[in-house]
Amino acid sequence: MAGNRIMTEIAAQPECWRRAAGLAGGLRDALPARGERVAVVGCGTSLYMAQAYAALREGAGHGETDAFAASEMPSGRRYDRVLALTRSGTTTEVLAVLDRLAGSVPTTAITADPDTPVSGKAGRLIVLDFADEESVVQTRFATTQLALLRAHLGEDLTAAIAAVEAAVADPVPPALLDVEQITFLGRGWTVGLAQEAALKMREAACFWTEAYPAMEYRHGPISITGPGRAVWMFGGLPDGLGEEVAATGGLLRAADADPLAELVRVQRLAVARASAAGLDPERPRHLTRSVILDDAAPGGPAA
């Protein structure tokens, strides 16, 4: 039955996060050290995890951290380390960045498959093969690599793991099964999560979503909200925003749970909406596990 595999992958996230948290202490030499100036690159889902990590790392005082789509990584900036996120280890734009940087800056890649080209291009390789997926749509690998990076920054993930256990067990929020549109909002590190949430709904369910920094929502995007539409906030809601959403007639979700666990609820909603629409959430139309471009093909974002 379509969706069974991805639901199994989604349900495995609590254990994957535990394993990742346990690995973090042994990866100090491979991951960015405190004080290093770091760039993080990725494509699609990996880009949004890169954005979340960059905001977390810099916000925690570990050092200046930038995040780029791999195709947009600037060539004139100097970094102490570049971290590449790539589940497949084959994405053309990520491999091109690593080729360009070879010998000039330390590089580390986090991947699910060591037997791919990234193993020969990154200076250090971190393999999370236990979080790999058969589905095209990323779920557990994306969150597991961010859980690893959060643990490496010194976060205690006990509460986050408890929250994700609830996220994989609770019913999908029933009010969100019938809305016609969702706007996802975040602040700081959760802006990347909001972008990823919107991507998951588009990929798996072909569903209309948008994502913005929460404070930007008033500057235009609020006009799309109304009856039958929803706003989903990751993290604390800015003062007054709840009242403004209520005034539109739209539905607001703003939970106190760990924001990464909230992303898992979105994954489950995406599968539920896809199944209701007769779509295969594991094999979305027009998408493949990795974007591999011909040498003559122009660069572009990977799904």
Coordinates of N, CA, C and O in Angstrom, one line a residue, residues 30-33 36-42 50 53 57 64-70 73-74 77-85 93-94 96-102 104-110 118 121-126:
A30 N 35.5 16.0 13.3 CA 34.9 16.1 12.0 C 33.9 17.2 11.8 O 33.7 17.8 10.8
L31 N 33.3 17.6 12.9 CA 32.3 18.7 12.9 C 32.9 20.0 13.3 O 34.0 20.0 13.9
P32 N 32.2 21.1 12.9 CA 32.8 22.4 13.2 C 33.2 22.7 14.7 O 32.3 22.4 15.5
A33 N 34.3 23.2 14.9 CA 34.8 23.5 16.3 C 34.3 24.9 16.7 O 34.1 25.7 15.8
E36 N 35.3 28.4 14.8 CA 35.5 28.3 13.4 C 34.4 29.1 12.6 O 33.3 29.2 13.0
R37 N 34.9 29.7 11.5 CA 33.9 30.4 10.6 C 33.5 29.3 9.6 O 34.3 28.7 8.9
V38 N 32.2 29.0 9.5 CA 31.7 27.8 8.8 C 30.7 28.2 7.8 O 29.8 29.1 8.0
A39 N 30.7 27.5 6.6 CA 29.6 27.5 5.7 C 29.0 26.1 5.6 O 29.7 25.1 5.7
V40 N 27.7 26.1 5.4 CA 27.0 24.8 5.3 C 26.2 24.8 4.0 O 25.5 25.8 3.7
V41 N 26.3 23.8 3.2 CA 25.7 23.7 1.9 C 24.8 22.5 1.8 O 25.1 21.5 2.4
G42 N 23.8 22.6 1.0 CA 22.9 21.5 0.7 C 21.9 21.9 -0.4 O 21.9 23.1 -0.9
A50 N 20.4 22.9 6.6 CA 21.6 23.8 6.8 C 21.3 25.1 7.3 O 22.0 25.7 8.2
Y53 N 20.6 24.7 11.1 CA 21.8 24.5 11.9 C 22.6 25.8 11.9 O 23.2 26.1 13.0
R57 N 23.8 27.3 15.4 CA 25.2 27.4 15.8 C 25.7 28.8 16.1 O 26.3 29.1 17.1
E64 N 30.6 32.4 13.5 CA 29.8 32.8 12.3 C 29.5 31.6 11.4 O 30.4 30.8 11.1
T65 N 28.3 31.5 11.0 CA 27.9 30.3 10.2 C 26.9 30.8 9.1 O 25.9 31.4 9.4
D66 N 27.3 30.5 7.9 CA 26.4 30.8 6.8 C 25.9 29.5 6.2 O 26.5 28.4 6.3
A67 N 24.7 29.6 5.5 CA 24.1 28.5 4.8 C 23.8 28.9 3.4 O 23.2 30.0 3.2
F68 N 24.1 28.0 2.5 CA 23.9 28.3 1.1 C 23.3 27.1 0.3 O 23.6 26.0 0.7
A69 N 22.4 27.4 -0.6 CA 22.1 26.4 -1.6 C 23.5 26.1 -2.3 O 24.2 27.0 -2.6
A70 N 23.8 24.8 -2.5 CA 25.1 24.4 -3.1 C 25.4 25.2 -4.4 O 26.5 25.5 -4.6
M73 N 26.8 28.8 -3.6 CA 27.9 29.0 -2.7 C 28.9 29.9 -3.3 O 29.5 29.7 -4.4
P74 N 29.2 31.1 -2.7 CA 30.1 32.1 -3.2 C 31.5 31.6 -3.3 O 31.9 30.9 -2.4
R77 N 34.6 34.0 -0.6 CA 34.6 34.0 0.9 C 35.5 33.0 1.5 O 35.6 31.9 0.9
R78 N 36.1 33.3 2.6 CA 37.0 32.4 3.2 C 36.3 31.8 4.5 O 35.8 32.5 5.3
Y79 N 36.4 30.5 4.6 CA 35.8 29.8 5.7 C 36.9 28.8 6.3 O 37.8 28.4 5.6
D80 N 36.7 28.5 7.6 CA 37.6 27.6 8.3 C 37.2 26.1 8.0 O 38.0 25.2 8.1
R81 N 35.9 25.9 7.7 CA 35.4 24.6 7.4 C 34.1 24.8 6.6 O 33.3 25.7 6.8
V82 N 33.9 23.8 5.7 CA 32.6 23.8 4.9 C 32.0 22.4 5.2 O 32.6 21.4 5.1
L83 N 30.7 22.5 5.6 CA 29.9 21.3 5.9 C 28.9 21.1 4.8 O 28.1 21.9 4.5
A84 N 28.9 19.9 4.2 CA 28.0 19.6 3.1 C 27.0 18.5 3.6 O 27.4 17.5 4.2
L85 N 25.7 18.8 3.4 CA 24.7 17.8 3.8 C 24.1 17.2 2.5 O 23.6 17.9 1.6
E93 N 25.3 19.5 -7.5 CA 25.8 20.8 -7.0 C 26.7 20.7 -5.8 O 27.6 21.4 -5.6
V94 N 26.3 19.7 -4.9 CA 27.1 19.5 -3.7 C 28.5 19.0 -4.1 O 29.5 19.4 -3.5
A96 N 30.1 19.4 -6.8 CA 30.8 20.5 -7.5 C 31.5 21.4 -6.4 O 32.6 21.9 -6.6
V97 N 30.7 21.8 -5.4 CA 31.3 22.6 -4.3 C 32.5 21.9 -3.7 O 33.6 22.6 -3.5
L98 N 32.4 20.7 -3.4 CA 33.5 19.9 -2.8 C 34.7 19.9 -3.7 O 35.9 20.0 -3.2
D99 N 34.5 19.7 -5.0 CA 35.6 19.7 -6.0 C 36.3 21.0 -6.0 O 37.5 21.1 -6.0
R100 N 35.5 22.1 -5.9 CA 36.1 23.4 -6.0 C 36.9 23.8 -4.8 O 37.9 24.5 -4.9
L101 N 36.5 23.2 -3.6 CA 37.2 23.6 -2.4 C 38.3 22.6 -2.0 O 39.0 22.9 -1.1
A102 N 38.5 21.6 -2.8 CA 39.5 20.5 -2.5 C 40.9 21.1 -2.3 O 41.4 21.9 -3.1
S104 N 41.8 23.5 -0.3 CA 41.8 24.9 0.1 C 41.2 25.1 1.5 O 41.5 26.1 2.2
V105 N 40.3 24.2 1.9 CA 39.6 24.4 3.2 C 39.1 23.0 3.7 O 38.8 22.2 2.8
P106 N 39.2 22.7 5.0 CA 38.7 21.5 5.4 C 37.2 21.3 5.1 O 36.4 22.2 5.3
T107 N 36.8 20.1 4.7 CA 35.4 19.9 4.4 C 34.9 18.6 5.1 O 35.7 17.6 5.2
T108 N 33.7 18.6 5.4 CA 33.0 17.4 6.0 C 31.7 17.2 5.3 O 31.0 18.2 5.1
A109 N 31.3 16.0 5.1 CA 30.0 15.7 4.5 C 29.2 14.8 5.4 O 29.8 13.8 6.0
I110 N 27.9 15.0 5.6 CA 27.1 14.1 6.3 C 26.2 13.4 5.2 O 25.5 14.1 4.4
V118 N 30.5 11.2 -2.9 CA 30.9 12.2 -1.9 C 32.0 11.6 -1.0 O 32.8 12.4 -0.4
K121 N 35.3 12.9 -2.1 CA 35.4 14.3 -2.4 C 35.5 15.1 -1.1 O 36.1 16.2 -1.0
A122 N 34.9 14.7 0.0 CA 34.9 15.4 1.3 C 36.1 14.9 2.1 O 36.5 13.8 2.0
G123 N 36.7 15.9 2.8 CA 37.8 15.5 3.7 C 37.5 14.6 4.8 O 38.3 13.7 5.1
R124 N 36.3 14.8 5.4 CA 35.8 13.9 6.4 C 34.4 13.5 6.1 O 33.6 14.3 5.5
L125 N 34.0 12.3 6.4 CA 32.7 11.8 6.1 C 32.0 11.2 7.4 O 32.6 10.5 8.1
I126 N 30.8 11.7 7.6 CA 29.9 11.2 8.6 C 28.8 10.4 8.0 O 28.0 11.0 7.2

